[in-house]
Amino acid sequence: AQSVTQPDIHITVSEGASLELRCNYSYGATPYLFWYVQSPGQGLQLLLKYFSGDTLVQGIKGFEAEFKRSQSSFNLRKPSVHWSDAAEYFCAVGEKNTGFQKLVFGTGTRLLVSP
Amino acid sequence: DAGVTQSPTHLIKTRGQHVTLRCSPISGHKSVSWYQQVLGQGPQFIFQYYEKEERGRGNFPDRFSARQFPNYSSELNVNALLLGDSALYLCASSWNDRYTGELFFGEGSRLTVL
Protein backbone atom coordinates (compact mmCIF):
# COMPACT_ATOMS: atom_id res chain seq x y z
CA ALA A 1 0.00 0.00 0.00
CA GLN A 2 1.22 3.43 -0.78
CA SER A 3 1.88 5.97 1.96
CA VAL A 4 2.88 9.59 2.36
CA THR A 5 5.16 10.96 5.07
CA GLN A 6 5.30 14.58 6.09
CA PRO A 7 7.99 14.57 8.77
CA ASP A 8 7.36 18.07 10.10
CA ILE A 9 4.20 18.49 12.17
CA HIS A 10 4.74 22.20 12.72
CA ILE A 11 7.01 24.74 11.03
CA THR A 12 7.43 28.39 11.97
CA VAL A 13 8.80 30.79 9.39
CA SER A 14 9.33 34.53 9.57
CA GLU A 15 7.34 36.61 7.13
CA GLY A 16 9.44 37.20 4.02
CA ALA A 17 11.64 34.16 4.61
CA SER A 18 11.75 31.16 2.32
CA LEU A 19 9.81 27.97 2.99
CA GLU A 20 10.30 24.30 2.24
CA LEU A 21 7.84 21.64 3.33
CA ARG A 22 8.96 18.05 3.04
CA CYS A 23 7.02 15.15 1.56
CA ASN A 24 8.15 11.59 0.95
CA TYR A 25 6.04 8.86 -0.57
CA SER A 26 6.12 5.12 -0.84
CA TYR A 27 4.77 3.71 -4.08
CA GLY A 28 5.79 1.06 -6.59
CA ALA A 29 5.91 3.45 -9.51
CA THR A 30 5.79 7.18 -10.04
CA PRO A 31 2.44 8.22 -8.63
CA TYR A 32 0.42 11.31 -9.26
CA LEU A 33 1.52 13.89 -6.67
CA PHE A 34 -0.41 16.77 -5.15
CA TRP A 35 -0.10 19.53 -2.58
CA TYR A 36 -3.22 20.92 -0.90
CA VAL A 37 -3.67 23.74 1.60
CA GLN A 38 -6.34 23.88 4.31
CA SER A 39 -7.06 27.14 6.09
CA PRO A 40 -9.10 27.15 9.32
CA GLY A 41 -12.76 26.57 8.57
CA GLN A 42 -12.04 26.03 4.90
CA GLY A 43 -11.97 23.07 2.62
CA LEU A 44 -8.83 21.81 0.94
CA GLN A 45 -7.52 23.81 -2.00
CA LEU A 46 -5.20 22.41 -4.66
CA LEU A 47 -1.87 24.25 -4.84
CA LEU A 48 -0.20 22.18 -7.55
CA LYS A 49 0.08 18.71 -9.03
CA TYR A 50 2.61 16.53 -10.84
CA PHE A 51 1.64 13.90 -13.36
CA SER A 52 4.70 13.61 -15.60
CA GLY A 53 7.26 15.66 -17.48
CA ASP A 54 9.14 18.61 -16.00
CA THR A 55 9.97 17.74 -12.42
CA LEU A 56 9.65 21.35 -11.23
CA VAL A 57 6.00 22.27 -10.99
CA GLN A 58 4.59 25.75 -10.54
CA GLY A 59 1.38 26.29 -8.62
CA ILE A 60 -0.87 29.00 -7.34
CA LYS A 61 0.04 31.64 -4.75
CA GLY A 62 3.72 31.54 -5.72
CA PHE A 63 4.31 27.93 -4.64
CA GLU A 64 6.41 25.40 -6.49
CA ALA A 65 7.35 21.79 -5.89
CA GLU A 66 10.09 19.54 -7.18
CA PHE A 67 9.68 15.83 -7.84
CA LYS A 68 12.82 13.81 -7.12
CA ARG A 69 12.41 10.19 -8.12
CA SER A 70 15.67 9.06 -6.53
CA GLN A 71 14.54 10.41 -3.15
CA SER A 72 10.82 9.61 -3.52
CA SER A 73 10.20 13.20 -2.54
CA PHE A 74 7.94 16.03 -3.63
CA ASN A 75 8.90 19.01 -1.50
CA LEU A 76 6.93 22.25 -1.57
CA ARG A 77 8.74 25.57 -1.68
CA LYS A 78 8.01 29.27 -1.64
CA PRO A 79 10.70 31.96 -1.87
CA SER A 80 8.99 34.53 0.37
CA VAL A 81 6.26 33.65 2.84
CA HIS A 82 3.33 35.98 3.54
CA TRP A 83 1.32 36.02 6.76
CA SER A 84 -1.69 34.77 4.77
CA ASP A 85 0.19 31.53 4.01
CA ALA A 86 -0.34 30.35 7.60
CA ALA A 87 -2.39 27.17 7.20
CA GLU A 88 -2.08 23.39 7.13
CA TYR A 89 -0.45 21.83 4.10
CA PHE A 90 -1.09 18.31 2.91
CA CYS A 91 0.90 16.25 0.44
CA ALA A 92 -1.05 13.53 -1.36
CA VAL A 93 -0.47 10.77 -3.88
CA GLY A 94 -2.94 9.38 -6.36
CA GLU A 95 -3.06 5.67 -7.00
CA LYS A 96 -2.73 4.83 -10.67
CA ASN A 97 -4.62 2.12 -12.51
CA THR A 98 -7.48 1.97 -10.05
CA GLY A 99 -10.09 3.30 -12.46
CA PHE A 100 -11.05 6.04 -10.05
CA GLN A 101 -9.65 8.96 -8.05
CA LYS A 102 -8.25 7.98 -4.69
CA LEU A 103 -5.91 10.34 -2.91
CA VAL A 104 -3.74 9.15 -0.04
CA PHE A 105 -2.83 12.09 2.18
CA GLY A 106 -0.01 12.69 4.59
CA THR A 107 -0.68 13.84 8.13
CA GLY A 108 -0.06 17.46 7.25
CA THR A 109 2.34 20.23 8.24
CA ARG A 110 1.02 23.25 10.08
CA LEU A 111 2.75 26.44 8.96
CA LEU A 112 2.98 29.32 11.39
CA VAL A 113 4.21 32.69 10.12
CA SER A 114 5.85 35.03 12.59
CA PRO A 115 6.01 38.81 12.03
CA ASP B 1 -20.42 30.44 -8.79
CA ALA B 2 -21.30 28.23 -5.85
CA GLY B 3 -18.63 25.85 -4.67
CA VAL B 4 -19.17 22.45 -3.09
CA THR B 5 -21.75 22.80 -0.35
CA GLN B 6 -22.15 20.42 2.57
CA SER B 7 -24.79 20.13 5.27
CA PRO B 8 -25.00 20.15 8.15
CA THR B 9 -21.81 21.98 9.09
CA HIS B 10 -21.80 20.65 12.65
CA LEU B 11 -23.73 17.91 14.38
CA ILE B 12 -23.61 15.91 17.57
CA LYS B 13 -24.81 12.32 17.83
CA THR B 14 -24.61 9.58 20.44
CA ARG B 15 -23.13 6.13 20.03
CA GLY B 16 -25.34 3.73 18.11
CA GLN B 17 -27.23 6.44 16.25
CA HIS B 18 -27.32 6.95 12.52
CA VAL B 19 -26.20 10.05 10.58
CA THR B 20 -26.77 11.35 7.06
CA LEU B 21 -24.44 13.95 5.56
CA ARG B 22 -25.26 15.76 2.35
CA CYS B 23 -23.18 17.22 -0.44
CA SER B 24 -24.02 19.34 -3.48
CA PRO B 25 -21.26 19.38 -6.10
CA ILE B 26 -20.23 22.28 -8.26
CA SER B 27 -22.61 22.71 -11.17
CA GLY B 28 -21.52 20.50 -14.05
CA HIS B 29 -19.48 18.15 -11.89
CA LYS B 30 -20.54 14.53 -12.12
CA SER B 31 -18.16 12.99 -9.58
CA VAL B 32 -18.45 13.18 -5.81
CA SER B 33 -15.89 11.79 -3.39
CA TRP B 34 -16.09 11.50 0.39
CA TYR B 35 -13.16 11.73 2.80
CA GLN B 36 -12.91 11.39 6.57
CA GLN B 37 -10.48 13.65 8.41
CA VAL B 38 -9.85 12.73 12.02
CA LEU B 39 -8.36 15.50 14.16
CA GLY B 40 -4.62 15.74 13.58
CA GLN B 41 -4.65 13.45 10.55
CA GLY B 42 -4.89 13.84 6.81
CA PRO B 43 -8.12 13.07 4.98
CA GLN B 44 -8.83 9.41 4.29
CA PHE B 45 -10.73 8.24 1.20
CA ILE B 46 -14.15 6.69 1.81
CA PHE B 47 -16.00 6.61 -1.53
CA GLN B 48 -16.11 7.99 -5.03
CA TYR B 49 -19.32 8.13 -7.04
CA TYR B 50 -19.50 9.02 -10.70
CA GLU B 51 -22.65 9.19 -12.80
CA LYS B 52 -24.59 7.70 -9.85
CA GLU B 53 -22.41 4.60 -9.64
CA GLU B 54 -19.87 3.71 -6.96
CA ARG B 55 -16.45 3.83 -8.58
CA GLY B 56 -14.26 3.22 -5.59
CA ARG B 57 -14.37 2.45 -1.91
CA GLY B 58 -11.77 2.93 0.79
CA ASN B 59 -11.02 0.74 3.78
CA PHE B 60 -14.14 1.53 5.80
CA PRO B 61 -16.67 -0.86 7.36
CA ASP B 62 -20.06 -1.57 5.87
CA ARG B 63 -21.58 0.83 8.38
CA PHE B 64 -20.53 3.50 5.88
CA SER B 65 -22.63 3.81 2.74
CA ALA B 66 -23.32 6.48 0.17
CA ARG B 67 -25.35 7.21 -2.88
CA GLN B 68 -25.50 9.77 -5.65
CA PHE B 69 -28.70 11.21 -7.00
CA PRO B 70 -29.69 12.10 -10.59
CA ASN B 71 -28.77 15.75 -9.91
CA TYR B 72 -25.30 14.47 -8.84
CA SER B 73 -25.74 15.46 -5.20
CA SER B 74 -24.71 12.82 -2.72
CA GLU B 75 -25.42 11.48 0.74
CA LEU B 76 -23.05 9.73 3.11
CA ASN B 77 -24.71 7.51 5.68
CA VAL B 78 -23.08 6.08 8.77
CA ASN B 79 -24.92 3.54 10.91
CA ALA B 80 -24.28 2.40 14.47
CA LEU B 81 -22.03 5.34 15.25
CA LEU B 82 -18.88 4.77 17.27
CA LEU B 83 -16.83 7.32 19.18
CA GLY B 84 -14.09 6.85 16.57
CA ASP B 85 -16.39 8.15 13.86
CA SER B 86 -15.97 11.65 15.26
CA ALA B 87 -14.30 13.54 12.44
CA LEU B 88 -14.61 16.16 9.74
CA TYR B 89 -16.29 14.62 6.71
CA LEU B 90 -15.22 16.24 3.48
CA CYS B 91 -16.98 16.07 0.17
CA ALA B 92 -15.16 16.81 -3.07
CA SER B 93 -16.49 17.14 -6.58
CA SER B 94 -14.82 16.83 -9.95
CA TRP B 95 -15.98 17.01 -13.55
CA ASN B 96 -14.71 13.48 -14.18
CA ASP B 97 -13.61 10.40 -12.27
CA ARG B 98 -9.94 10.61 -13.19
CA TYR B 99 -7.00 12.55 -11.83
CA THR B 100 -7.18 14.97 -14.74
CA GLY B 101 -10.26 16.38 -13.07
CA GLU B 102 -9.29 18.60 -10.15
CA LEU B 103 -10.98 17.83 -6.85
CA PHE B 104 -12.81 20.78 -5.29
CA PHE B 105 -13.48 20.30 -1.59
CA GLY B 106 -16.31 21.60 0.53
CA GLU B 107 -15.77 22.98 4.03
CA GLY B 108 -16.93 19.75 5.60
CA SER B 109 -19.41 18.45 8.13
CA ARG B 110 -17.96 18.12 11.61
CA LEU B 111 -19.46 15.11 13.40
CA THR B 112 -19.06 14.62 17.13
CA VAL B 113 -20.12 11.28 18.58
CA LEU B 114 -20.69 11.21 22.35
mmCIF file of C-alpha atoms in Angstrom:
data_model
loop_
_atom_site.group_PDB
_atom_site.id
_atom_site.type_symbol
_atom_site.label_atom_id
_atom_site.label_comp_id
_atom_site.label_asym_id
_atom_site.label_seq_id
_atom_site.Cartn_x
_atom_site.Cartn_y
_atom_site.Cartn_z
ATOM 1 C CA ALA A 1 0.000 0.000 0.000
ATOM 2 C CA GLN A 2 1.220 3.430 -0.779
ATOM 3 C CA SER A 3 1.875 5.972 1.956
ATOM 4 C CA VAL A 4 2.882 9.588 2.363
ATOM 5 C CA THR A 5 5.158 10.958 5.067
ATOM 6 C CA GLN A 6 5.303 14.578 6.088
ATOM 7 C CA PRO A 7 7.991 14.572 8.767
ATOM 8 C CA ASP A 8 7.357 18.067 10.098
ATOM 9 C CA ILE A 9 4.195 18.485 12.171
ATOM 10 C CA HIS A 10 4.742 22.203 12.721
ATOM 11 C CA ILE A 11 7.012 24.736 11.031
ATOM 12 C CA THR A 12 7.427 28.386 11.972
ATOM 13 C CA VAL A 13 8.802 30.791 9.386
ATOM 14 C CA SER A 14 9.331 34.528 9.572
ATOM 15 C CA GLU A 15 7.339 36.606 7.131
ATOM 16 C CA GLY A 16 9.443 37.198 4.020
ATOM 17 C CA ALA A 17 11.640 34.158 4.614
ATOM 18 C CA SER A 18 11.747 31.161 2.323
ATOM 19 C CA LEU A 19 9.811 27.974 2.986
ATOM 20 C CA GLU A 20 10.299 24.304 2.240
ATOM 21 C CA LEU A 21 7.840 21.636 3.334
ATOM 22 C CA ARG A 22 8.960 18.052 3.037
ATOM 23 C CA CYS A 23 7.022 15.152 1.563
ATOM 24 C CA ASN A 24 8.151 11.587 0.955
ATOM 25 C CA TYR A 25 6.038 8.862 -0.572
ATOM 26 C CA SER A 26 6.119 5.122 -0.840
ATOM 27 C CA TYR A 27 4.773 3.706 -4.078
ATOM 28 C CA GLY A 28 5.788 1.065 -6.592
ATOM 29 C CA ALA A 29 5.908 3.449 -9.510
ATOM 30 C CA THR A 30 5.790 7.178 -10.037
ATOM 31 C CA PRO A 31 2.442 8.223 -8.628
ATOM 32 C CA TYR A 32 0.417 11.307 -9.256
ATOM 33 C CA LEU A 33 1.516 13.892 -6.672
ATOM 34 C CA PHE A 34 -0.411 16.768 -5.154
ATOM 35 C CA TRP A 35 -0.104 19.534 -2.583
ATOM 36 C CA TYR A 36 -3.218 20.919 -0.901
ATOM 37 C CA VAL A 37 -3.670 23.744 1.602
ATOM 38 C CA GLN A 38 -6.341 23.877 4.306
ATOM 39 C CA SER A 39 -7.059 27.139 6.094
ATOM 40 C CA PRO A 40 -9.101 27.154 9.322
ATOM 41 C CA GLY A 41 -12.758 26.570 8.572
ATOM 42 C CA GLN A 42 -12.042 26.027 4.895
ATOM 43 C CA GLY A 43 -11.968 23.066 2.620
ATOM 44 C CA LEU A 44 -8.829 21.812 0.944
ATOM 45 C CA GLN A 45 -7.520 23.812 -1.998
ATOM 46 C CA LEU A 46 -5.197 22.406 -4.656
ATOM 47 C CA LEU A 47 -1.867 24.249 -4.840
ATOM 48 C CA LEU A 48 -0.200 22.180 -7.547
ATOM 49 C CA LYS A 49 0.085 18.712 -9.026
ATOM 50 C CA TYR A 50 2.609 16.530 -10.837
ATOM 51 C CA PHE A 51 1.641 13.896 -13.358
ATOM 52 C CA SER A 52 4.700 13.612 -15.598
ATOM 53 C CA GLY A 53 7.255 15.664 -17.485
ATOM 54 C CA ASP A 54 9.139 18.611 -16.002
ATOM 55 C CA THR A 55 9.972 17.738 -12.422
ATOM 56 C CA LEU A 56 9.652 21.354 -11.229
ATOM 57 C CA VAL A 57 5.996 22.271 -10.986
ATOM 58 C CA GLN A 58 4.590 25.752 -10.542
ATOM 59 C CA GLY A 59 1.383 26.288 -8.617
ATOM 60 C CA ILE A 60 -0.867 28.997 -7.339
ATOM 61 C CA LYS A 61 0.038 31.644 -4.747
ATOM 62 C CA GLY A 62 3.724 31.542 -5.717
ATOM 63 C CA PHE A 63 4.310 27.931 -4.637
ATOM 64 C CA GLU A 64 6.410 25.399 -6.493
ATOM 65 C CA ALA A 65 7.355 21.786 -5.893
ATOM 66 C CA GLU A 66 10.088 19.538 -7.184
ATOM 67 C CA PHE A 67 9.680 15.830 -7.845
ATOM 68 C CA LYS A 68 12.822 13.813 -7.120
ATOM 69 C CA ARG A 69 12.408 10.192 -8.121
ATOM 70 C CA SER A 70 15.674 9.060 -6.532
ATOM 71 C CA GLN A 71 14.537 10.407 -3.151
ATOM 72 C CA SER A 72 10.823 9.610 -3.517
ATOM 73 C CA SER A 73 10.200 13.200 -2.542
ATOM 74 C CA PHE A 74 7.936 16.031 -3.631
ATOM 75 C CA ASN A 75 8.904 19.014 -1.497
ATOM 76 C CA LEU A 76 6.928 22.253 -1.573
ATOM 77 C CA ARG A 77 8.745 25.571 -1.684
ATOM 78 C CA LYS A 78 8.008 29.268 -1.635
ATOM 79 C CA PRO A 79 10.696 31.960 -1.866
ATOM 80 C CA SER A 80 8.992 34.527 0.369
ATOM 81 C CA VAL A 81 6.263 33.651 2.838
ATOM 82 C CA HIS A 82 3.334 35.976 3.537
ATOM 83 C CA TRP A 83 1.316 36.016 6.759
ATOM 84 C CA SER A 84 -1.692 34.773 4.774
ATOM 85 C CA ASP A 85 0.186 31.535 4.011
ATOM 86 C CA ALA A 86 -0.341 30.350 7.597
ATOM 87 C CA ALA A 87 -2.394 27.167 7.196
ATOM 88 C CA GLU A 88 -2.083 23.395 7.133
ATOM 89 C CA TYR A 89 -0.446 21.832 4.104
ATOM 90 C CA PHE A 90 -1.088 18.311 2.905
ATOM 91 C CA CYS A 91 0.897 16.251 0.437
ATOM 92 C CA ALA A 92 -1.053 13.532 -1.355
ATOM 93 C CA VAL A 93 -0.472 10.768 -3.878
ATOM 94 C CA GLY A 94 -2.937 9.385 -6.360
ATOM 95 C CA GLU A 95 -3.061 5.669 -6.996
ATOM 96 C CA LYS A 96 -2.731 4.831 -10.668
ATOM 97 C CA ASN A 97 -4.622 2.120 -12.513
ATOM 98 C CA THR A 98 -7.479 1.969 -10.050
ATOM 99 C CA GLY A 99 -10.088 3.304 -12.458
ATOM 100 C CA PHE A 100 -11.055 6.039 -10.046
ATOM 101 C CA GLN A 101 -9.649 8.964 -8.053
ATOM 102 C CA LYS A 102 -8.253 7.982 -4.688
ATOM 103 C CA LEU A 103 -5.912 10.342 -2.912
ATOM 104 C CA VAL A 104 -3.745 9.153 -0.041
ATOM 105 C CA PHE A 105 -2.832 12.092 2.177
ATOM 106 C CA GLY A 106 -0.006 12.686 4.592
ATOM 107 C CA THR A 107 -0.682 13.841 8.134
ATOM 108 C CA GLY A 108 -0.059 17.460 7.247
ATOM 109 C CA THR A 109 2.337 20.232 8.244
ATOM 110 C CA ARG A 110 1.017 23.253 10.078
ATOM 111 C CA LEU A 111 2.751 26.441 8.965
ATOM 112 C CA LEU A 112 2.984 29.325 11.390
ATOM 113 C CA VAL A 113 4.215 32.692 10.120
ATOM 114 C CA SER A 114 5.851 35.031 12.590
ATOM 115 C CA PRO A 115 6.009 38.814 12.035
ATOM 116 C CA ASP B 1 -20.424 30.443 -8.793
ATOM 117 C CA ALA B 2 -21.297 28.232 -5.849
ATOM 118 C CA GLY B 3 -18.626 25.852 -4.674
ATOM 119 C CA VAL B 4 -19.170 22.455 -3.094
ATOM 120 C CA THR B 5 -21.752 22.799 -0.345
ATOM 121 C CA GLN B 6 -22.155 20.418 2.566
ATOM 122 C CA SER B 7 -24.785 20.126 5.268
ATOM 123 C CA PRO B 8 -25.005 20.153 8.151
ATOM 124 C CA THR B 9 -21.810 21.982 9.087
ATOM 125 C CA HIS B 10 -21.796 20.650 12.649
ATOM 126 C CA LEU B 11 -23.726 17.912 14.375
ATOM 127 C CA ILE B 12 -23.614 15.914 17.569
ATOM 128 C CA LYS B 13 -24.811 12.318 17.830
ATOM 129 C CA THR B 14 -24.610 9.585 20.436
ATOM 130 C CA ARG B 15 -23.135 6.128 20.032
ATOM 131 C CA GLY B 16 -25.344 3.732 18.110
ATOM 132 C CA GLN B 17 -27.228 6.440 16.247
ATOM 133 C CA HIS B 18 -27.316 6.954 12.520
ATOM 134 C CA VAL B 19 -26.202 10.047 10.584
ATOM 135 C CA THR B 20 -26.768 11.352 7.061
ATOM 136 C CA LEU B 21 -24.442 13.949 5.558
ATOM 137 C CA ARG B 22 -25.257 15.760 2.350
ATOM 138 C CA CYS B 23 -23.183 17.224 -0.444
ATOM 139 C CA SER B 24 -24.020 19.337 -3.482
ATOM 140 C CA PRO B 25 -21.261 19.385 -6.097
ATOM 141 C CA ILE B 26 -20.232 22.280 -8.259
ATOM 142 C CA SER B 27 -22.612 22.708 -11.167
ATOM 143 C CA GLY B 28 -21.517 20.502 -14.051
ATOM 144 C CA HIS B 29 -19.482 18.150 -11.891
ATOM 145 C CA LYS B 30 -20.539 14.528 -12.116
ATOM 146 C CA SER B 31 -18.161 12.994 -9.584
ATOM 147 C CA VAL B 32 -18.447 13.183 -5.812
ATOM 148 C CA SER B 33 -15.889 11.791 -3.389
ATOM 149 C CA TRP B 34 -16.087 11.498 0.389
ATOM 150 C CA TYR B 35 -13.162 11.731 2.802
ATOM 151 C CA GLN B 36 -12.914 11.385 6.575
ATOM 152 C CA GLN B 37 -10.480 13.654 8.414
ATOM 153 C CA VAL B 38 -9.850 12.733 12.020
ATOM 154 C CA LEU B 39 -8.362 15.501 14.156
ATOM 155 C CA GLY B 40 -4.622 15.737 13.584
ATOM 156 C CA GLN B 41 -4.652 13.450 10.549
ATOM 157 C CA GLY B 42 -4.890 13.844 6.814
ATOM 158 C CA PRO B 43 -8.120 13.070 4.980
ATOM 159 C CA GLN B 44 -8.827 9.406 4.290
ATOM 160 C CA PHE B 45 -10.730 8.244 1.205
ATOM 161 C CA ILE B 46 -14.151 6.695 1.807
ATOM 162 C CA PHE B 47 -16.004 6.609 -1.533
ATOM 163 C CA GLN B 48 -16.106 7.987 -5.032
ATOM 164 C CA TYR B 49 -19.319 8.131 -7.042
ATOM 165 C CA TYR B 50 -19.499 9.024 -10.703
ATOM 166 C CA GLU B 51 -22.649 9.185 -12.799
ATOM 167 C CA LYS B 52 -24.587 7.703 -9.854
ATOM 168 C CA GLU B 53 -22.412 4.599 -9.642
ATOM 169 C CA GLU B 54 -19.873 3.711 -6.962
ATOM 170 C CA ARG B 55 -16.447 3.833 -8.580
ATOM 171 C CA GLY B 56 -14.263 3.219 -5.587
ATOM 172 C CA ARG B 57 -14.367 2.447 -1.913
ATOM 173 C CA GLY B 58 -11.773 2.932 0.791
ATOM 174 C CA ASN B 59 -11.023 0.743 3.782
ATOM 175 C CA PHE B 60 -14.139 1.528 5.800
ATOM 176 C CA PRO B 61 -16.665 -0.864 7.358
ATOM 177 C CA ASP B 62 -20.061 -1.575 5.874
ATOM 178 C CA ARG B 63 -21.575 0.827 8.378
ATOM 179 C CA PHE B 64 -20.531 3.497 5.881
ATOM 180 C CA SER B 65 -22.633 3.808 2.745
ATOM 181 C CA ALA B 66 -23.318 6.477 0.174
ATOM 182 C CA ARG B 67 -25.348 7.209 -2.878
ATOM 183 C CA GLN B 68 -25.498 9.765 -5.647
ATOM 184 C CA PHE B 69 -28.704 11.208 -6.995
ATOM 185 C CA PRO B 70 -29.691 12.096 -10.592
ATOM 186 C CA ASN B 71 -28.770 15.745 -9.911
ATOM 187 C CA TYR B 72 -25.298 14.474 -8.836
ATOM 188 C CA SER B 73 -25.742 15.462 -5.203
ATOM 189 C CA SER B 74 -24.711 12.824 -2.721
ATOM 190 C CA GLU B 75 -25.416 11.483 0.741
ATOM 191 C CA LEU B 76 -23.045 9.730 3.110
ATOM 192 C CA ASN B 77 -24.708 7.512 5.681
ATOM 193 C CA VAL B 78 -23.076 6.078 8.767
ATOM 194 C CA ASN B 79 -24.925 3.537 10.913
ATOM 195 C CA ALA B 80 -24.281 2.397 14.470
ATOM 196 C CA LEU B 81 -22.030 5.342 15.246
ATOM 197 C CA LEU B 82 -18.883 4.773 17.269
ATOM 198 C CA LEU B 83 -16.830 7.318 19.184
ATOM 199 C CA GLY B 84 -14.095 6.848 16.575
ATOM 200 C CA ASP B 85 -16.391 8.147 13.860
ATOM 201 C CA SER B 86 -15.968 11.646 15.257
ATOM 202 C CA ALA B 87 -14.297 13.542 12.442
ATOM 203 C CA LEU B 88 -14.606 16.163 9.744
ATOM 204 C CA TYR B 89 -16.285 14.621 6.707
ATOM 205 C CA LEU B 90 -15.220 16.244 3.476
ATOM 206 C CA CYS B 91 -16.984 16.067 0.167
ATOM 207 C CA ALA B 92 -15.155 16.808 -3.068
ATOM 208 C CA SER B 93 -16.488 17.143 -6.578
ATOM 209 C CA SER B 94 -14.821 16.834 -9.947
ATOM 210 C CA TRP B 95 -15.980 17.011 -13.550
ATOM 211 C CA ASN B 96 -14.708 13.478 -14.177
ATOM 212 C CA ASP B 97 -13.612 10.403 -12.269
ATOM 213 C CA ARG B 98 -9.938 10.615 -13.192
ATOM 214 C CA TYR B 99 -6.998 12.551 -11.827
ATOM 215 C CA THR B 100 -7.176 14.967 -14.737
ATOM 216 C CA GLY B 101 -10.257 16.376 -13.070
ATOM 217 C CA GLU B 102 -9.291 18.603 -10.146
ATOM 218 C CA LEU B 103 -10.982 17.829 -6.849
ATOM 219 C CA PHE B 104 -12.806 20.784 -5.291
ATOM 220 C CA PHE B 105 -13.484 20.300 -1.588
ATOM 221 C CA GLY B 106 -16.309 21.598 0.532
ATOM 222 C CA GLU B 107 -15.774 22.975 4.031
ATOM 223 C CA GLY B 108 -16.926 19.750 5.599
ATOM 224 C CA SER B 109 -19.406 18.447 8.132
ATOM 225 C CA ARG B 110 -17.962 18.121 11.614
ATOM 226 C CA LEU B 111 -19.465 15.114 13.398
ATOM 227 C CA THR B 112 -19.064 14.620 17.127
ATOM 228 C CA VAL B 113 -20.120 11.277 18.584
ATOM 229 C CA LEU B 114 -20.687 11.205 22.352
#
